[in-house]
């Protein structure tokens, strides 16, 4: 399925924050001496980490860091309102139900780590937001500059508001700061 991922540092930071707890738990499982982990825990963590990496490589922020990319090569596209004002870009990303399932299983397994579980829940909620189908169709093959007609801009704004609400709920300052990324 395709989801729309925002070119948003708050989303990317939340996504990146999942790596360290996943790696730490995998290391702990592999270095336990005399302690036997519950059956399946290592497989759940291993699958979740593999899914995390597969998704990371598809994120727009990650593609900017690709060492094989020429510095002169443009990344992405420019998204504009009908009046020409810039908007935060959204990128269609193919996500499999299996990858979402692996991350969900891992979130459930590590529920005692409340910081991880909360970050994972927020990331998964963003990845499971249903994208507006017309917006998804417009952004599937973006090139250069994409100008949204007013009706699609309204869908864009609702979708972005959902992203901000999921990622920054519960903290007024974080919400207001995050909301400022979406003019």
XYZ file of C-alpha atoms in Angstrom:
183
model
C 0.000 0.000 0.000
C 1.115 3.565 -0.570
C 1.284 6.065 2.257
C 2.201 9.735 2.163
C 5.302 10.523 4.198
C 5.980 14.171 4.985
C 9.350 15.755 4.322
C 9.210 16.684 7.974
C 12.122 16.647 10.452
C 9.770 15.830 13.353
C 8.564 12.660 11.628
C 12.094 11.719 10.605
C 13.423 12.256 14.150
C 10.621 10.126 15.594
C 11.374 7.422 13.039
C 15.129 7.570 13.689
C 14.525 7.350 17.461
C 13.298 3.773 17.037
C 16.688 2.449 15.914
C 18.649 2.607 19.167
C 16.082 0.734 21.314
C 15.714 -1.937 18.616
C 19.467 -2.469 18.369
C 19.933 -2.373 22.158
C 17.277 -5.060 22.681
C 18.726 -7.249 19.918
C 22.159 -6.920 21.521
C 20.760 -7.749 24.965
C 19.023 -10.857 23.637
C 22.209 -12.033 21.948
C 24.435 -11.376 24.956
C 22.326 -12.853 27.750
C 24.323 -15.413 29.662
C 22.228 -18.000 31.462
C 18.966 -16.194 30.740
C 16.660 -17.603 28.133
C 14.522 -15.060 26.263
C 10.893 -15.840 25.592
C 10.470 -17.918 22.438
C 10.066 -15.679 19.418
C 11.338 -12.435 20.996
C 14.536 -12.402 18.966
C 12.626 -13.071 15.738
C 10.138 -10.282 16.487
C 12.973 -7.811 17.112
C 14.972 -8.979 14.111
C 11.961 -8.703 11.799
C 11.104 -5.267 13.206
C 14.626 -3.990 12.651
C 14.678 -5.313 9.081
C 11.322 -3.622 8.431
C 12.591 -0.407 10.019
C 15.608 -0.371 7.666
C 13.489 -1.123 4.579
C 11.232 1.824 5.384
C 14.124 4.118 6.324
C 15.679 3.677 2.903
C 12.445 4.903 1.302
C 12.104 8.073 3.378
C 12.762 11.351 1.559
C 15.205 12.600 4.212
C 17.332 9.466 3.885
C 17.648 9.868 0.118
C 19.333 13.249 0.606
C 22.143 11.491 2.479
C 22.776 8.894 -0.222
C 26.524 9.046 -0.925
C 25.943 7.734 -4.467
C 23.817 10.791 -5.285
C 25.569 13.660 -7.000
C 25.405 16.919 -4.994
C 24.066 18.629 -8.128
C 21.267 16.084 -8.533
C 17.963 17.466 -7.255
C 16.114 15.486 -4.615
C 12.371 15.425 -4.712
C 10.153 18.124 -6.066
C 8.708 21.483 -5.026
C 5.117 21.550 -3.805
C 3.209 24.837 -4.091
C -0.190 26.305 -3.396
C -2.143 27.792 -6.292
C -0.718 31.234 -5.395
C 2.852 29.888 -5.651
C 3.618 29.731 -1.903
C 5.736 26.728 -0.912
C 4.253 23.785 0.964
C 5.965 20.976 2.864
C 6.348 18.087 0.428
C 4.684 14.716 0.863
C 6.135 11.586 -0.719
C 4.284 8.412 -1.668
C 6.075 5.476 -0.077
C 5.239 1.818 -0.613
C 4.759 0.141 2.767
C 3.900 -3.509 3.156
C 1.428 -4.779 5.712
C 4.135 -7.232 6.792
C 6.515 -4.382 7.674
C 3.791 -2.563 9.598
C 2.937 -5.833 11.333
C 6.553 -6.423 12.369
C 6.819 -2.924 13.831
C 3.481 -3.331 15.618
C 4.567 -6.663 17.122
C 7.791 -5.062 18.312
C 5.910 -2.127 19.838
C 3.727 -4.600 21.728
C 6.757 -6.634 22.852
C 8.576 -3.547 24.154
C 5.501 -1.880 25.675
C 7.284 -1.605 29.044
C 9.711 0.843 27.400
C 7.131 3.619 27.346
C 9.279 6.101 25.400
C 9.864 3.541 22.630
C 6.245 2.375 22.640
C 4.967 5.964 22.389
C 7.368 6.917 19.576
C 6.591 3.690 17.723
C 2.837 4.205 18.157
C 3.074 7.738 16.738
C 5.202 6.645 13.761
C 2.856 3.745 13.007
C -0.192 6.013 13.244
C 1.340 8.372 10.673
C 2.224 5.451 8.401
C -1.352 4.160 8.671
C -3.081 7.477 7.970
C -5.197 6.958 4.863
C -3.874 9.338 2.213
C -6.355 11.375 0.184
C -6.522 9.381 -3.060
C -6.410 12.424 -5.383
C -3.409 13.824 -3.541
C -1.685 10.452 -3.702
C -2.344 10.279 -7.456
C -0.928 13.783 -8.011
C 2.203 13.042 -5.982
C 2.976 9.571 -7.344
C 5.117 10.925 -10.170
C 6.089 14.437 -9.098
C 8.644 16.272 -11.183
C 9.948 19.773 -10.798
C 7.170 21.922 -9.394
C 3.742 20.570 -8.414
C 0.992 23.132 -7.865
C -2.031 21.953 -5.916
C -5.457 23.149 -7.007
C -7.526 24.566 -4.091
C -9.621 21.412 -3.578
C -6.493 19.260 -3.307
C -4.812 21.839 -1.089
C -7.716 21.463 1.349
C -7.142 17.680 1.446
C -3.401 18.322 1.834
C -4.030 20.609 4.826
C -6.330 18.092 6.531
C -3.791 15.316 6.007
C -0.897 17.440 7.318
C -2.969 18.483 10.329
C -3.505 14.792 11.086
C 0.261 14.167 10.845
C 1.042 17.051 13.211
C -1.679 15.975 15.639
C -0.396 12.403 15.790
C 3.257 13.338 16.220
C 2.899 16.311 18.574
C -0.258 15.619 20.580
C -0.017 16.277 24.286
C 2.580 19.061 24.094
C 1.263 22.483 23.142
C 4.699 23.953 22.423
C 5.728 20.963 20.283
C 2.403 21.078 18.463
C 2.659 24.810 17.683
C 6.303 24.501 16.611
C 5.553 21.476 14.455
C 2.481 23.127 12.957
C 4.710 26.007 11.798
C 6.429 23.601 9.379
C 3.201 23.466 7.371
C 2.488 26.973 6.019
